[in-house]
Amino acid sequence: MAARLDEKLEPIFQDVLRRNPGESEFHQAVHEVLETLGPVLVKYPELAERKIIQRICEPERQIIFRVPWQDDKGETHINRAFRVEFNSALGPYKGGMRFHPSVYLGIIKFLGFEQIFKNALTGLPIGGGKGGSDFDPKGRSEDEIMRFCQSLMTELYRHLGEYTDVPAGDIGVGQREVGFLFGQYKRITNRYESGVFTGKGLSWGGSRARKEATGFGTVYFLEEMLKYRNDSLEGKTCVVSGSGNVAVYAMEKIYELGGKVIACSDSSGIVVDEKGIDLDRVKRIKEVERRRISTYADELQHAKYIEDGDIWAVPCDAALPCATQNELNGKDAKKLLDNGCIAVAEGANMPSTPEAIRLFLESGIAYGPGKAANAGGVATSALEMQQNASRDSWTFEHTEQRLHQIMKNIHRNCYETADEFGAPGNYVTGANIAGFLKVSQAMEAMGLI
């Protein structure tokens, strides 16, 4: 059950429910932020008078359009695409594009809303937005994906620009798709505007360490949480849900910092390897061969594959949900806690349900919410924009060093803000309030727009 809201905030939430019917993920994301903002309105009553919260909850612009395209047999398909330009108080709208059959306006709005606060926490000048389509790239040929991307960009291009709105990848949108989208943008606009897209290939304006950034950043945040408790990742067993970009590079950084990953997953099931997941094997299976994670257990006799298995039932010291929203519920949280888990860091966006979050916070474990813990991805996207603006390309080491420092700053900011507002050690409160204050100060300065 969701926590009760402050009496000043309840009418705001009811208004969000009324104006955005049927968008459960968006409602959840808004409620999770609002339930932490009570103390802010006590300290800064003028924010309520100026209706800053209501303005943040209403996107500046929502774009919905059809995407017609032809498959390899010449058959016509129609998909729906979205771009929600949520808030540009701190900079151009910034957020990925997601291609998945589950995509609808409510999911894009939840992701865009989270992005506002996440981007604010990075300390870099970027606003919040998100986009995507209900197109399913699974099982499609490269030519079909290219035709879809080109059709989508033929409409979307007019809403983008390096000082306006800068998309990137997300679920179903990797470097290949970014290439097709950017190529069509370049063709239509007749401008080589590198900074209009991030997640690009290295040879055409991409940043080193961008691919690794979300996973690396999540583990840096986890390490900081443990450090503040006089602990570290050294010798810790971890489970990481997913086996995409975020999961793979989170696993890599866990190994670098002395931990061991014993389980990972994909949408078909989980693989458990008590000797430690062989990361090179996972990379080959997922990034090169694009096969199911069950292949891992086919190749290694001692590893165990469980179809539709529950990764949160595997005993561990630290859990990293890196797959998708609401993948970890109250029952899962209870299993983790009963099995002695001491830390959770979210690599995915809103992967824990409100009930799971409540249990984590009540138990007093180190819990890093996605908007803080996985902000390394968008932070490195902003670093890619910097490199594009200065016609420069940084080394991997320099970029990773910047990423590490940004994650340390985010952690410290969340930790100190939670302390200031009477919730020591609560990174949910710290992240929400720190992000909200930064955005609201900028909105106040710019007047009623």
Coordinates of C-alpha atoms in Angstrom, one line a residue, residues 41-365:
L41 CA 6.6 22.8 1.7
V42 CA 7.1 23.5 5.4
K43 CA 10.5 25.0 4.8
Y44 CA 9.6 26.8 1.5
P45 CA 5.8 27.6 1.6
E46 CA 6.2 29.9 -1.4
L47 CA 6.6 26.8 -3.7
A48 CA 3.1 25.7 -2.9
E49 CA 1.7 29.3 -3.5
R50 CA 3.4 29.4 -6.9
K51 CA 2.1 25.9 -7.8
I52 CA 5.6 24.6 -8.7
I53 CA 4.6 21.0 -8.0
Q54 CA 1.5 21.2 -10.2
R55 CA 3.6 22.7 -13.0
I56 CA 6.3 20.0 -12.7
C57 CA 3.6 17.2 -12.9
E58 CA 2.3 18.6 -16.2
P59 CA 4.6 18.0 -19.2
E60 CA 5.5 21.1 -21.2
R61 CA 4.7 19.2 -24.4
Q62 CA 3.4 15.8 -25.4
I63 CA 3.8 14.5 -28.9
I64 CA 2.0 11.4 -30.2
F65 CA 2.2 10.3 -33.8
R66 CA 1.8 7.3 -36.1
V67 CA 4.7 5.6 -37.7
P68 CA 3.8 3.7 -40.9
W69 CA 6.5 1.3 -42.3
Q70 CA 6.9 -1.7 -44.6
D71 CA 8.3 -5.1 -43.6
D72 CA 10.5 -7.2 -45.9
K73 CA 7.5 -8.8 -47.5
G74 CA 6.0 -5.4 -48.5
E75 CA 3.3 -5.5 -45.8
T76 CA 2.4 -2.2 -44.2
H77 CA 2.5 -1.8 -40.4
I78 CA 1.3 1.1 -38.3
N79 CA 2.9 1.8 -34.9
R80 CA 2.4 4.7 -32.4
A81 CA 5.3 6.8 -31.2
F82 CA 5.6 9.3 -28.4
R83 CA 7.9 12.1 -27.2
V84 CA 7.1 13.7 -23.9
E85 CA 9.1 16.9 -23.4
F86 CA 8.5 17.2 -19.7
N87 CA 10.6 20.0 -18.2
S88 CA 13.3 22.3 -19.7
A89 CA 14.0 24.5 -16.6
L90 CA 17.6 23.2 -16.4
G91 CA 18.4 22.6 -20.1
P92 CA 17.2 20.9 -23.3
Y93 CA 14.9 17.9 -22.8
K94 CA 17.1 14.8 -22.4
G95 CA 16.0 11.2 -22.2
G96 CA 16.0 8.0 -24.2
M97 CA 13.8 6.4 -26.7
R98 CA 12.2 3.0 -25.8
F99 CA 11.0 0.5 -28.5
H100 CA 8.9 -2.2 -26.8
P101 CA 5.3 -3.5 -27.2
S102 CA 4.4 -2.4 -23.7
V103 CA 5.1 1.3 -24.5
Y104 CA 2.1 3.7 -24.2
L105 CA 1.8 7.2 -23.0
G106 CA 1.7 6.3 -19.2
I107 CA 5.1 4.5 -19.4
I108 CA 6.7 7.4 -21.4
K109 CA 5.3 9.9 -18.9
F110 CA 6.6 7.9 -15.9
L111 CA 10.1 7.7 -17.4
G112 CA 10.1 11.4 -18.4
F113 CA 9.0 12.5 -14.9
E114 CA 11.7 10.4 -13.3
Q115 CA 14.2 11.8 -15.8
I116 CA 13.5 15.4 -14.6
F117 CA 14.9 14.6 -11.1
K118 CA 17.6 12.2 -12.2
N119 CA 19.0 14.8 -14.7
A120 CA 18.9 17.5 -12.0
L121 CA 20.9 15.3 -9.7
T122 CA 23.7 15.0 -12.2
G123 CA 24.5 18.7 -11.7
L124 CA 24.7 19.0 -15.5
P125 CA 22.5 21.4 -17.6
I126 CA 19.9 19.0 -18.9
G127 CA 16.1 19.0 -18.6
G128 CA 13.8 15.9 -18.6
G129 CA 12.1 14.1 -21.4
K130 CA 11.4 10.6 -22.8
G131 CA 10.1 9.0 -25.9
G132 CA 9.5 5.6 -27.6
S133 CA 7.1 3.5 -29.6
D134 CA 5.1 0.2 -29.2
F135 CA 7.2 -1.2 -32.1
D136 CA 8.8 -4.5 -31.2
P137 CA 12.3 -4.9 -32.7
K138 CA 12.6 -8.6 -31.6
G139 CA 12.6 -10.9 -34.6
R140 CA 12.8 -8.0 -37.1
S141 CA 15.5 -7.8 -39.8
E142 CA 18.0 -4.9 -39.8
D143 CA 16.4 -3.5 -42.9
E144 CA 13.0 -3.5 -41.2
I145 CA 14.4 -1.8 -38.1
M146 CA 16.1 0.8 -40.4
R147 CA 12.8 1.5 -42.3
F148 CA 10.9 1.9 -39.0
C149 CA 13.6 4.3 -37.5
Q150 CA 13.6 6.4 -40.7
S151 CA 9.8 6.7 -40.7
L152 CA 9.7 7.6 -37.0
M153 CA 12.4 10.3 -37.5
T154 CA 10.6 11.8 -40.5
E155 CA 8.0 13.1 -38.0
L156 CA 10.1 13.5 -34.9
Y157 CA 13.0 15.5 -36.4
R158 CA 10.9 18.8 -36.2
H159 CA 10.8 18.6 -32.4
L160 CA 14.5 17.9 -31.8
G161 CA 17.7 20.0 -31.7
E162 CA 20.9 20.1 -29.6
Y163 CA 19.4 23.1 -27.7
T164 CA 15.8 21.8 -27.7
D165 CA 15.5 18.0 -27.2
V166 CA 18.2 15.4 -27.2
P167 CA 17.1 11.7 -27.3
A168 CA 19.3 8.6 -26.7
G169 CA 18.8 4.9 -26.5
D170 CA 16.8 2.8 -24.0
I171 CA 15.2 -0.7 -24.1
G172 CA 15.1 -1.8 -27.7
V173 CA 17.2 1.1 -28.9
G174 CA 20.9 0.5 -29.0
Q175 CA 23.7 2.0 -31.1
R176 CA 22.4 0.5 -34.3
E177 CA 19.0 2.2 -33.9
V178 CA 20.6 5.5 -32.8
G179 CA 22.6 5.4 -36.0
F180 CA 19.5 4.9 -38.2
L181 CA 17.6 7.7 -36.3
F182 CA 20.6 10.1 -36.4
G183 CA 21.2 9.4 -40.1
Q184 CA 17.7 10.3 -41.0
Y185 CA 17.8 13.4 -38.9
K186 CA 21.0 14.5 -40.7
R187 CA 19.5 13.7 -44.1
I188 CA 16.3 15.7 -43.5
T189 CA 17.8 18.7 -41.8
N190 CA 21.0 18.9 -43.9
R191 CA 23.0 19.5 -40.6
Y192 CA 25.6 17.4 -39.0
E193 CA 24.3 18.2 -35.5
S194 CA 26.2 15.7 -33.4
G195 CA 24.8 16.9 -30.1
V196 CA 21.2 16.1 -31.1
F197 CA 21.6 12.4 -30.2
T198 CA 23.7 10.6 -27.6
G199 CA 24.7 7.0 -27.5
K200 CA 26.3 7.4 -30.9
G201 CA 29.1 5.2 -32.2
L202 CA 32.7 6.3 -31.4
S203 CA 33.6 7.0 -35.1
W204 CA 30.7 9.4 -35.5
G205 CA 30.6 11.5 -32.4
G206 CA 30.0 9.0 -29.5
S207 CA 31.6 9.1 -26.1
R208 CA 33.9 6.5 -24.7
A209 CA 32.4 4.8 -21.6
R210 CA 28.8 5.7 -22.6
K211 CA 27.9 2.1 -23.1
E212 CA 29.3 1.1 -19.7
A213 CA 28.1 4.3 -17.8
T214 CA 24.7 3.2 -16.4
G215 CA 26.0 -0.1 -15.0
F216 CA 29.3 1.4 -13.8
G217 CA 27.5 4.3 -12.2
T218 CA 25.0 2.1 -10.4
V219 CA 27.8 0.1 -8.8
Y220 CA 29.8 3.3 -7.9
F221 CA 26.6 4.5 -6.1
L222 CA 26.3 1.1 -4.3
E223 CA 30.0 1.3 -3.3
E224 CA 29.5 4.8 -1.9
M225 CA 26.4 3.7 0.2
L226 CA 28.5 0.8 1.6
K227 CA 31.5 3.1 2.3
Y228 CA 29.3 5.4 4.3
R229 CA 28.5 2.3 6.4
N230 CA 32.2 1.5 6.8
D231 CA 31.8 -1.5 4.4
S232 CA 32.7 -2.2 0.8
L233 CA 31.9 -4.5 -2.1
E234 CA 35.0 -6.6 -1.4
G235 CA 33.9 -10.3 -1.0
K236 CA 30.2 -9.6 -1.4
T237 CA 27.9 -11.9 -3.4
C238 CA 25.5 -10.1 -5.8
V239 CA 22.6 -10.9 -8.0
V240 CA 21.9 -8.7 -11.1
S241 CA 18.6 -9.0 -12.9
G242 CA 18.7 -8.6 -16.7
S243 CA 21.6 -9.2 -19.1
G244 CA 21.4 -6.1 -21.3
N245 CA 23.8 -3.2 -21.3
V246 CA 23.1 -2.0 -17.7
A247 CA 23.3 -5.5 -16.2
V248 CA 26.4 -6.5 -18.1
Y249 CA 28.5 -3.5 -17.1
A250 CA 27.2 -3.5 -13.5
M251 CA 28.5 -7.0 -13.3
E252 CA 31.8 -5.9 -14.8
K253 CA 32.3 -3.2 -12.2
I254 CA 31.2 -5.5 -9.3
Y255 CA 34.1 -7.8 -10.3
E256 CA 36.5 -4.9 -10.5
L257 CA 35.6 -3.8 -7.0
G258 CA 36.1 -7.3 -5.5
G259 CA 32.5 -8.6 -5.5
K260 CA 31.1 -11.7 -7.1
V261 CA 28.0 -12.1 -9.2
I262 CA 26.2 -15.4 -8.8
A263 CA 23.0 -14.9 -10.9
C264 CA 21.6 -12.9 -13.8
S265 CA 18.6 -13.2 -16.0
D266 CA 16.6 -12.3 -19.1
S267 CA 12.9 -12.4 -19.9
S268 CA 12.9 -16.2 -20.3
G269 CA 14.5 -17.2 -17.0
I270 CA 17.5 -16.9 -14.6
V271 CA 20.9 -18.5 -14.6
V272 CA 22.7 -19.2 -11.3
D273 CA 26.5 -19.9 -11.2
E274 CA 27.8 -20.2 -7.6
K275 CA 31.4 -20.1 -9.0
G276 CA 30.7 -16.6 -10.3
I277 CA 29.0 -15.6 -13.6
D278 CA 31.5 -15.8 -16.5
L279 CA 31.0 -12.3 -17.8
D280 CA 32.8 -12.8 -21.1
R281 CA 30.5 -15.7 -21.9
V282 CA 27.4 -13.5 -21.1
K283 CA 28.7 -10.7 -23.3
R284 CA 29.3 -13.2 -26.2
I285 CA 25.8 -14.8 -25.8
K286 CA 24.0 -11.5 -25.4
E287 CA 26.0 -8.9 -27.4
V288 CA 27.4 -11.0 -30.2
E289 CA 25.1 -14.0 -30.7
R290 CA 21.9 -12.3 -29.3
R291 CA 20.7 -15.5 -27.8
R292 CA 18.8 -16.4 -24.6
I293 CA 20.5 -16.6 -21.2
S294 CA 19.7 -20.4 -21.1
T295 CA 22.6 -20.8 -23.5
Y296 CA 24.9 -20.1 -20.6
A297 CA 23.8 -23.2 -18.7
D298 CA 23.9 -25.3 -21.9
E299 CA 27.6 -24.5 -22.1
L300 CA 28.5 -24.8 -18.5
Q301 CA 27.5 -28.0 -16.7
H302 CA 27.8 -26.6 -13.2
A303 CA 25.5 -23.6 -13.9
K304 CA 21.8 -23.9 -13.3
Y305 CA 19.1 -22.4 -15.6
I306 CA 15.6 -21.9 -14.1
E307 CA 12.9 -21.1 -16.7
D308 CA 10.8 -18.2 -15.4
G309 CA 12.9 -18.4 -12.2
D310 CA 12.9 -15.9 -9.4
I311 CA 16.3 -14.2 -9.2
W312 CA 15.3 -12.5 -5.9
A313 CA 15.0 -15.9 -4.2
V314 CA 18.8 -16.4 -4.7
P315 CA 20.6 -15.5 -1.4
C316 CA 23.0 -12.6 -1.8
D317 CA 24.6 -9.6 0.0
A318 CA 23.6 -7.1 -2.6
A319 CA 20.8 -7.0 -5.3
L320 CA 20.8 -4.9 -8.4
P321 CA 17.5 -4.8 -10.3
C322 CA 18.7 -3.8 -13.9
A323 CA 15.9 -5.1 -16.1
T324 CA 12.6 -3.1 -16.1
Q325 CA 10.0 -1.3 -14.0
N326 CA 8.2 -3.0 -11.1
E327 CA 10.2 -6.2 -11.5
L328 CA 10.8 -6.4 -7.7
N329 CA 7.7 -6.6 -5.5
G330 CA 7.0 -6.8 -1.8
K331 CA 7.3 -10.6 -1.7
D332 CA 10.6 -10.4 -3.5
A333 CA 11.9 -7.7 -1.1
K334 CA 10.9 -9.9 1.9
K335 CA 12.8 -12.9 0.4
L336 CA 15.9 -10.7 -0.2
L337 CA 15.8 -9.4 3.4
D338 CA 15.1 -12.8 4.9
N339 CA 18.1 -14.1 3.1
G340 CA 20.4 -11.5 4.5
C341 CA 20.6 -8.9 1.7
I342 CA 22.2 -5.7 3.0
A343 CA 22.1 -3.4 -0.1
V344 CA 19.9 -2.8 -3.1
A345 CA 21.0 -0.4 -6.0
E346 CA 18.6 0.1 -8.9
G347 CA 20.1 0.0 -12.4
A348 CA 16.6 0.1 -14.0
N349 CA 14.0 2.9 -13.7
M350 CA 11.5 2.3 -10.9
P351 CA 12.2 -1.5 -10.7
S352 CA 10.9 -1.8 -7.1
T353 CA 7.2 -1.5 -6.3
P354 CA 6.0 0.9 -3.5
E355 CA 5.6 -2.1 -1.1
A356 CA 9.2 -3.3 -1.8
I357 CA 10.6 0.2 -1.3
R358 CA 8.7 0.5 2.0
L359 CA 10.2 -2.8 3.2
F360 CA 13.7 -1.8 2.2
L361 CA 13.5 1.6 4.0
E362 CA 11.9 0.0 7.2
S363 CA 14.6 -2.6 7.3
G364 CA 17.4 0.0 7.3
I365 CA 19.4 -1.6 4.5

